[in-house]
Short mmCIF file of C-alpha atoms in Angstrom, two decimals:
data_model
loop_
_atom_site.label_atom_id
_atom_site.label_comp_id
_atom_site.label_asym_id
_atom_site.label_seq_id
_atom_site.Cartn_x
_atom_site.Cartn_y
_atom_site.Cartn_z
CA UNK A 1 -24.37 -56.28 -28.30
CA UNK A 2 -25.83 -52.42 -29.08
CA UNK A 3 -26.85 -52.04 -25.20
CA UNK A 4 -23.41 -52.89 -23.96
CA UNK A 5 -21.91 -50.47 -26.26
CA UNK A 6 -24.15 -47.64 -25.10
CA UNK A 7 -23.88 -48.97 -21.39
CA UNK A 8 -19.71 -48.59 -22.13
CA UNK A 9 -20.17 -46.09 -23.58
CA UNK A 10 -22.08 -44.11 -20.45
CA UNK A 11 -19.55 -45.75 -18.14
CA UNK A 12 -16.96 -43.82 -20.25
CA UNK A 13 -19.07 -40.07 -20.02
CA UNK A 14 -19.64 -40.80 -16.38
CA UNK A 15 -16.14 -41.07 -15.81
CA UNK A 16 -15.10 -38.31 -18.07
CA UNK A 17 -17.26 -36.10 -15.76
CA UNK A 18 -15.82 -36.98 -12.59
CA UNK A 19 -12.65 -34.87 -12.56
CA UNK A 20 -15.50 -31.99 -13.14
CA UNK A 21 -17.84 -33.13 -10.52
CA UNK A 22 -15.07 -33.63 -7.91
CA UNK A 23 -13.92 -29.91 -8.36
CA UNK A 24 -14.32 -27.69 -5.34
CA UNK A 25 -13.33 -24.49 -4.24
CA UNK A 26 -9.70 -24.10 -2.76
CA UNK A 27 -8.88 -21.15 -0.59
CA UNK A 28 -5.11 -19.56 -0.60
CA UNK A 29 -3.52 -18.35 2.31
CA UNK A 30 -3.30 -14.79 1.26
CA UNK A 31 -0.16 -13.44 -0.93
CA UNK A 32 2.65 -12.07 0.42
CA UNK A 33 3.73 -8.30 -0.59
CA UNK A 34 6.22 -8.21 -3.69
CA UNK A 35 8.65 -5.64 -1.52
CA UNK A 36 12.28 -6.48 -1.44
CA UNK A 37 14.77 -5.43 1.47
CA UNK A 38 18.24 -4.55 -0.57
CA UNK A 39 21.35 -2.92 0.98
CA UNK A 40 21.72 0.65 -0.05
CA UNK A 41 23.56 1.14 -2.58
CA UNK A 42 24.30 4.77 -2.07
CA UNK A 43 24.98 6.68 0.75
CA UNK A 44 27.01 9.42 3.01
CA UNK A 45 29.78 9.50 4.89
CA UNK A 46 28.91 10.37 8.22
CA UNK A 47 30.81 13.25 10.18
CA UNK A 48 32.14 12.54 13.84
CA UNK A 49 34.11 15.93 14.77
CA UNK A 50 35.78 19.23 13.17
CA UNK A 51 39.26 18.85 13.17
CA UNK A 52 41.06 21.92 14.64
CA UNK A 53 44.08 21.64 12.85
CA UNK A 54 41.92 21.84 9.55
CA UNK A 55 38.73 22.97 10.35
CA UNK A 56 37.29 20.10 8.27
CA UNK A 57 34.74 17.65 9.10
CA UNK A 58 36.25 14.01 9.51
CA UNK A 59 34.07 11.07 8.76
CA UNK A 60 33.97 7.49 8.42
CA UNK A 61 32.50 4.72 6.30
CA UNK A 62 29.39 3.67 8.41
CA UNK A 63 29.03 0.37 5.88
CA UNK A 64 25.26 0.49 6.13
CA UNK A 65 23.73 -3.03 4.67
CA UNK A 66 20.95 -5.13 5.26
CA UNK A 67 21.49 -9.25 5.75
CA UNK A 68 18.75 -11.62 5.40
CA UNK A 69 19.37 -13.84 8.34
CA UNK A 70 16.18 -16.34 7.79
CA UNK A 71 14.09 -15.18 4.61
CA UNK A 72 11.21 -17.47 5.19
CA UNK A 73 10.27 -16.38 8.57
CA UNK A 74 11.33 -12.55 7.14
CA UNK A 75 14.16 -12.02 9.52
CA UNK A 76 16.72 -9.47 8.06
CA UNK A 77 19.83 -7.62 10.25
CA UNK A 78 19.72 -3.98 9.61
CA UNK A 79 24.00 -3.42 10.73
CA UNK A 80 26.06 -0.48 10.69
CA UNK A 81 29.59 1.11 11.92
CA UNK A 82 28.56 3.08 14.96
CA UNK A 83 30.29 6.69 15.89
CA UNK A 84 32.40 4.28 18.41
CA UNK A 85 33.68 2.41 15.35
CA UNK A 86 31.80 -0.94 17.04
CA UNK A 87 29.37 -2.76 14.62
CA UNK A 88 25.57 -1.82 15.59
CA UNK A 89 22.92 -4.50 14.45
CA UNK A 90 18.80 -4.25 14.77
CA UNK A 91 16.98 -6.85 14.13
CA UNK A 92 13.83 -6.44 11.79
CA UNK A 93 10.76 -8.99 11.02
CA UNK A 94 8.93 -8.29 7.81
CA UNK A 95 5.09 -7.61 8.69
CA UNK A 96 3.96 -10.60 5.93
CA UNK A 97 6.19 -13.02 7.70
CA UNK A 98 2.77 -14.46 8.41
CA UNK A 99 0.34 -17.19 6.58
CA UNK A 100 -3.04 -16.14 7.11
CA UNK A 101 -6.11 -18.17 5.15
CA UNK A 102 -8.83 -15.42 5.83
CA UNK A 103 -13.03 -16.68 5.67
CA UNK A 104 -15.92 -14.20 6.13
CA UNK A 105 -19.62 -15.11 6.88
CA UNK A 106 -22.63 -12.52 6.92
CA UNK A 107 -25.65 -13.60 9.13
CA UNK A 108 -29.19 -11.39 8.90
CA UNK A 109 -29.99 -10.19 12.60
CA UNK A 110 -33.66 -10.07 13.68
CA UNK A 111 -33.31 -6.16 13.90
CA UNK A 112 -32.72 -6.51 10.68
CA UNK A 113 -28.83 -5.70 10.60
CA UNK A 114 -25.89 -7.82 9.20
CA UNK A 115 -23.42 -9.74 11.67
CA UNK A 116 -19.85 -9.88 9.64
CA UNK A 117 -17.85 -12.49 11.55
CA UNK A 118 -14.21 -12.65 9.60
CA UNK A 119 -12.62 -16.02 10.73
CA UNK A 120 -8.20 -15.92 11.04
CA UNK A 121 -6.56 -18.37 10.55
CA UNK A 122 -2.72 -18.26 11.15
CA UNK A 123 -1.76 -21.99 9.46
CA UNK A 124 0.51 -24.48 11.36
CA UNK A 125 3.94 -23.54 9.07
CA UNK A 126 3.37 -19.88 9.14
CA UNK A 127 6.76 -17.90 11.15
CA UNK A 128 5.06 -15.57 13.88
CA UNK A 129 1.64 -14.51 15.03
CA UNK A 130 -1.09 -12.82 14.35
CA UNK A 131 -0.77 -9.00 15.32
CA UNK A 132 -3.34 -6.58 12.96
CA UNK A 133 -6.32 -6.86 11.33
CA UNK A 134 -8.10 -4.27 9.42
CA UNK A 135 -10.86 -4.57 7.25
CA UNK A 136 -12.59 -1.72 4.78
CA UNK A 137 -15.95 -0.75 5.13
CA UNK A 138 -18.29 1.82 3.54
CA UNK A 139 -20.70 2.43 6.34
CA UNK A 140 -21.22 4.84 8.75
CA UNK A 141 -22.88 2.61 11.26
CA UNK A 142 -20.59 -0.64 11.47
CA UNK A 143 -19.20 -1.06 14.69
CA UNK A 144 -17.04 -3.82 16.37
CA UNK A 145 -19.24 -6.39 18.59
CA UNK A 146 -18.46 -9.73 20.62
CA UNK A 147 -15.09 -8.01 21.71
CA UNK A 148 -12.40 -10.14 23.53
CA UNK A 149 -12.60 -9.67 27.17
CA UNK A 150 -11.06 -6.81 28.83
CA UNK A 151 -11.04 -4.72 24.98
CA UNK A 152 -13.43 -1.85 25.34
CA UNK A 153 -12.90 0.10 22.12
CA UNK A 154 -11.08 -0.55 18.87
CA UNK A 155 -9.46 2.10 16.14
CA UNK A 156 -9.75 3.27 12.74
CA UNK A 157 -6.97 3.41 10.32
CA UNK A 158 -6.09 7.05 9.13
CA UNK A 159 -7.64 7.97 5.86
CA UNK A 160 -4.37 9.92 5.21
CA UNK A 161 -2.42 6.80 4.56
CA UNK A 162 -2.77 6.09 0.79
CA UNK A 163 -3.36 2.66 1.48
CA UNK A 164 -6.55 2.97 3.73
CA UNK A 165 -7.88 6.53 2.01
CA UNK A 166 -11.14 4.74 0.85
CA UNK A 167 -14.03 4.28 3.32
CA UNK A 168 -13.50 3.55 7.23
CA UNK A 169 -11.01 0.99 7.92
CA UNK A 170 -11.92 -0.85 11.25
CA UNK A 171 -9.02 -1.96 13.04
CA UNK A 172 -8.01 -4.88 15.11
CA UNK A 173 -4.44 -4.20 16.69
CA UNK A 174 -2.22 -5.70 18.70
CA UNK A 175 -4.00 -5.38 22.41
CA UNK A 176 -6.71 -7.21 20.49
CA UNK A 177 -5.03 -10.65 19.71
CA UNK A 178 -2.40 -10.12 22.73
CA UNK A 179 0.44 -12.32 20.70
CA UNK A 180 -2.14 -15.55 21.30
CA UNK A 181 -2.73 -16.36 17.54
CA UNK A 182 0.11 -18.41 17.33
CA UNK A 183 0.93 -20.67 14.35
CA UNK A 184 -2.29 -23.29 13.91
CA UNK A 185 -4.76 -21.19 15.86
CA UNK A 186 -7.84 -19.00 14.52
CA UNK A 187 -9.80 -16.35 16.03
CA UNK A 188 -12.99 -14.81 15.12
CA UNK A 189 -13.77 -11.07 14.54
CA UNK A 190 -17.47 -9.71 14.31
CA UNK A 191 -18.48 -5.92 13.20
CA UNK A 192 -22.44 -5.04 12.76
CA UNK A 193 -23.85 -2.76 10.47
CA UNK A 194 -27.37 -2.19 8.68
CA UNK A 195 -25.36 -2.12 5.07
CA UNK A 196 -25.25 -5.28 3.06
CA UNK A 197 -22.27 -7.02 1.84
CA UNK A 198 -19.63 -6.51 -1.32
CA UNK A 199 -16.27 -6.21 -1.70
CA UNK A 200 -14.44 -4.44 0.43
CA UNK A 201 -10.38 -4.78 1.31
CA UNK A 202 -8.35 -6.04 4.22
CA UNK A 203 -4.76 -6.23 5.30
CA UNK A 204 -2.92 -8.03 7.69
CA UNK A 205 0.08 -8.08 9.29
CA UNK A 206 2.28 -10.49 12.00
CA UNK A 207 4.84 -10.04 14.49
CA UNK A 208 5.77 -7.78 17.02
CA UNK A 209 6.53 -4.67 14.90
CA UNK A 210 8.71 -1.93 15.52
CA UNK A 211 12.81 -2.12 15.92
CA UNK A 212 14.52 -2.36 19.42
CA UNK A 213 17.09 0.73 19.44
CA UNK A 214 20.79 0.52 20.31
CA UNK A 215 21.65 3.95 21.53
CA UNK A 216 22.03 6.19 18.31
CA UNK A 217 19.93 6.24 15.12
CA UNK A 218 20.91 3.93 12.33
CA UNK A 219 21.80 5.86 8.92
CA UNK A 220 19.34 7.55 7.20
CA UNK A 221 19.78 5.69 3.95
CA UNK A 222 19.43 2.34 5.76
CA UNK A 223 16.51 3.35 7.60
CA UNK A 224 14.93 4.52 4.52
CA UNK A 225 15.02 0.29 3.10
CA UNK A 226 12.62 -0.56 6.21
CA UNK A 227 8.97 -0.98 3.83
CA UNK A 228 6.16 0.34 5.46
CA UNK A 229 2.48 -0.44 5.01
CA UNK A 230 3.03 -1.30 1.57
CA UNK A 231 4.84 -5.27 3.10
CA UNK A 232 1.69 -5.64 4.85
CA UNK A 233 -0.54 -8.97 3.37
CA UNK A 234 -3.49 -7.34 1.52
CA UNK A 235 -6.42 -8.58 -0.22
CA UNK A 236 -9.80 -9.15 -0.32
CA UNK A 237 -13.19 -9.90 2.02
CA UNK A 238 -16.59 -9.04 1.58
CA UNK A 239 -17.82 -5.94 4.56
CA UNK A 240 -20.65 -3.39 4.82
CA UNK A 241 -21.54 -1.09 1.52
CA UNK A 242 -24.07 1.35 2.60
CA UNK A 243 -24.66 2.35 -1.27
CA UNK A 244 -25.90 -1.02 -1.42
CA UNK A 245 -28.61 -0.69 0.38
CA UNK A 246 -30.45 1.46 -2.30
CA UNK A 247 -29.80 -0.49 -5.03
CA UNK A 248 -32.52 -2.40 -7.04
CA UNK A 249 -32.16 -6.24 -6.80
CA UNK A 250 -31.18 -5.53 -10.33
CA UNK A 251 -28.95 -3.30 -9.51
CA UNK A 252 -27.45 -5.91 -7.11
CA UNK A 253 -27.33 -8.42 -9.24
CA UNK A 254 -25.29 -6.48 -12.01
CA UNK A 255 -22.90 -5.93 -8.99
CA UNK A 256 -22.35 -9.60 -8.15
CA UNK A 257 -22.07 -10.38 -11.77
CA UNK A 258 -19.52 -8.21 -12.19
CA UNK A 259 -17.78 -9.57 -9.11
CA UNK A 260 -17.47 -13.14 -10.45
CA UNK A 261 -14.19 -12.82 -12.14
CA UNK A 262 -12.06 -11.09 -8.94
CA UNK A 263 -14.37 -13.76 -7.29
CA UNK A 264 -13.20 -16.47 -9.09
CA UNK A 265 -9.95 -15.21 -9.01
CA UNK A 266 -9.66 -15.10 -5.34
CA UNK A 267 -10.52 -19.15 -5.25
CA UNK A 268 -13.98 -18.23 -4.08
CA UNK A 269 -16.07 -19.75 -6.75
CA UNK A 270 -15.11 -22.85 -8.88
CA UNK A 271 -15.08 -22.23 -12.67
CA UNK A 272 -18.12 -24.25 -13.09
CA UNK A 273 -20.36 -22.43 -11.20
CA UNK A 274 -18.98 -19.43 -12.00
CA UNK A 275 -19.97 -20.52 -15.24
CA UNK A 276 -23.63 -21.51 -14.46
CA UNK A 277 -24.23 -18.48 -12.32
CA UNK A 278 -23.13 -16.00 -15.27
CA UNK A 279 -26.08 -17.84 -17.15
CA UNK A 280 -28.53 -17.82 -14.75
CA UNK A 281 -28.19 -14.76 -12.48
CA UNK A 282 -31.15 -12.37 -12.80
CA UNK A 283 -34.30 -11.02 -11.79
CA UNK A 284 -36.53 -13.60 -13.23
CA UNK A 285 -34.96 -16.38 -11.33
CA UNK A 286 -33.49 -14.90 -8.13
CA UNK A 287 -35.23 -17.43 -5.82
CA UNK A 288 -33.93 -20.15 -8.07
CA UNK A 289 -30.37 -18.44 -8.15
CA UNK A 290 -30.37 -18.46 -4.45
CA UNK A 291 -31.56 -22.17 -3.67
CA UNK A 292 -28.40 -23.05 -5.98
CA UNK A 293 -25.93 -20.93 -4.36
CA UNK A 294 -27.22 -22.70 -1.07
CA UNK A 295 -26.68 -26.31 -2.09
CA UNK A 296 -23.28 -24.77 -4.00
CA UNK A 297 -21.83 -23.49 -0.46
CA UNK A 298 -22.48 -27.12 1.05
CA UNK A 299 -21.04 -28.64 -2.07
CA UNK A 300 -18.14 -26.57 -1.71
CA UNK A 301 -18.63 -24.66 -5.20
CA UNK A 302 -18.25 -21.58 -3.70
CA UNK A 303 -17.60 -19.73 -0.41
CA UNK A 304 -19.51 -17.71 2.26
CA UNK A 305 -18.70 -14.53 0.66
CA UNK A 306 -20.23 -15.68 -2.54
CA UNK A 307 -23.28 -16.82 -1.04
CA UNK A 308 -23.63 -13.66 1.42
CA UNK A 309 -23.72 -11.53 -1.47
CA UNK A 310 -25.84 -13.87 -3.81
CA UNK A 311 -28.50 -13.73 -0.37
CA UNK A 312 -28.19 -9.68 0.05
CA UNK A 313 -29.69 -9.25 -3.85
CA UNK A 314 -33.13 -10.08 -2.25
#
C-alpha cells in the first residue's frame, strides 16, 4: 500500500512538471509603432487672390482631414478643398502596415570572421510587403555579402537622423527586395564582420512609400500629420560590436548576463532557462554553460541570438 502511494504520488510531480517542461520559446512578430494619424485640428485659411476692390486677401476653408479608409492594412486618405474648390485626396500607407517575425544566426568563418545572416519573414496575414531593412552595427569592417543578383552596393542610414545616430546602420532598401517579399515569404540578409555579436537595433518598414501628387501641395498643417521614421517597426537583433572584441570572457559574460532580461523580454529565452543561466553563467563553467545553451537552442529554450552570444564569450 506505501509504494503505490509514493508511485501516485510521483505520477502526480511528473505531471505537475509537464506544463514546465513543455514550455518553449515563442517569437512575436515585431510591434507596431504607437503613432496615431488625427485630423488637424487647427489650421489656416488659405489665400487664392487680392481683391481689387478691397485690396484684401480672399480665402477659403481648405477642410484639411485625414480618413482612415482600412486601419489594419494602415490605409488613411489625406483630402482637402483644392484652389479649384474640387476635393483633392492622396492616398497614404503607414510604413508598419507590415508583420515581420525577424530571426538572426551568427556562424564563425574559417578566416576567423562572423557571418550575420538576419532571416525576414513577412507572415501570411500581414497587409503589404517587405520594402526596408536596416540593422545597427558598431563596426567599422561589416559589410553586406551574398547580395541578390544584379545589387552591387547597399547604403547607410544618415547618422543625422535621431533615430539611427548610434553606430553604422546598414541598409537594405527597396531595389534590394524589389516588392517580392510578399505576404508568407522570407528572405535572407547576410553582413560579415570580424566583431562579435550583442545587441544591436533594427527597423523595418513595408509598402511602397512616398505619396502620389495631384497637382498642388496639400496644406501644410495636413502634411505635417504624415509620421516619419518614428511609424517605422523597430526593435531588436543581435549585429557586430567591435568593443566586444577586447573584452575578457568575463567581461563578456557580465554583458550577456545583463542582457537576459531585454532577452527574455523579447521572447528569446524561456523563463526557465533564463533562470538556470543567471545561476550558472561564469568563468568557471563556460564550457558547461555553452554545451547547455546548445541542447537549449534544439530544445527550443532559447533562440539563435541567445546562443550566438552565449558562443562569442569564448
Amino acid at each position: 500500500m506505501r509504494l503505490v502511494i509514493i508511485v501516485i504520488l510521483f505520477l502526480q510531480a511528473a505531471c505537475a512538471t509537464t506544463p514546465q517542461q513543455a514550455q518553449k520559446i515563442q517569437r512575436q512578430p515585431i510591434p507596431k509603432s504607437r503613432v496615431t494619424l488625427t485630423s488637424p485640428t487647427q489650421y489656416e485659411h488659405r489665400e487664392t487672390h487680392i481683391d481689387p476692390k478691397t485690396d484684401e486677401p480672399v480665402t477659403y476653408d481648405p477642410k484639411p482631414r485625414v480618413e482612415a479608409v482600412d486601419v489594419k492594412a494602415g490605409k488613411y486618405a489625406f483630402t482637402w478643398i483644392g484652389y479649384d474648390g474640387k476635393e483633392k485626396v492622396i492616398m497614404y500607407q503607414r510604413p508598419d502596415a507590415i508583420d515581420i517575425i525577424l530571426s538572426a544566426s551568427v556562424t564563425k568563418m574559417s578566416d576567423g570572421k562572423y557571418l550575420y545572416t538576419y532571416n525576414i519573414h513577412n507572415l501570411p496575414d500581414s497587409k503589404t510587403y517587405l520594402s526596408w531593412f536596416t540593422v545597427q552595427t558598431f563596426a567599422q569592417d561589416v559589410r553586406p555579402v551574398r547580395l541578390r543578383e544584379g545589387v552591387r552596393h547597399l547604403g547607410r542610414m544618415s547618422n543625422a537622423i535621431r533615430f539611427f545616430k548610434d553606430g553604422y546602420w546598414i541598409t537594405f532598401g527597396s531595389t534590394y527586395f524589389r516588392e517580392d517579399i510578399t505576404p508568407g515569404r522570407s528572405i535572407d540578409v547576410n553582413l560579415e564582420s570580424s566583431a562579435p555579436p550583442g545587441l544591436v537595433g533594427c527597423s523595418l518598414t513595408g509598402g511602397k512609400g512616398g505619396l502620389k501628387g495631384v497637382g498642388e501641395h496639400m496644406p501644410t498643417e495636413l502634411e505635417n500629420a504624415i509620421p516619419g521614421y518614428e511609424a517605422w517597426l523597430r526593435s531588436y537583433t543581435i549585429g557586430p560590436i567591435e568593443n566586444l572584441e577586447n573584452q575578457s570572457a568575463e567581461e563578456r559574460t557580465k554583458y550577456v548576463l545583463e542582457s537576459l532580461p531585454l532577452m527574455q523580454q523579447l521572447g528569446w529565452i524561456t523563463e526557465d532557462a533564463a533562470r538556470w543561466y543567471k545561476r550558472n553563467l561564469n568563468g568557471d563553467n563556460l564550457s558547461r554553460v555553452q554545451k547547455r545553451a546548445a541542447q537549449d537552442l534544439k530544445a527550443e529554450q532559447i533562440t539563435s541570438e541567445v546562443f550566438a552570444m552565449i558562443e562569442a564569450i569564448n
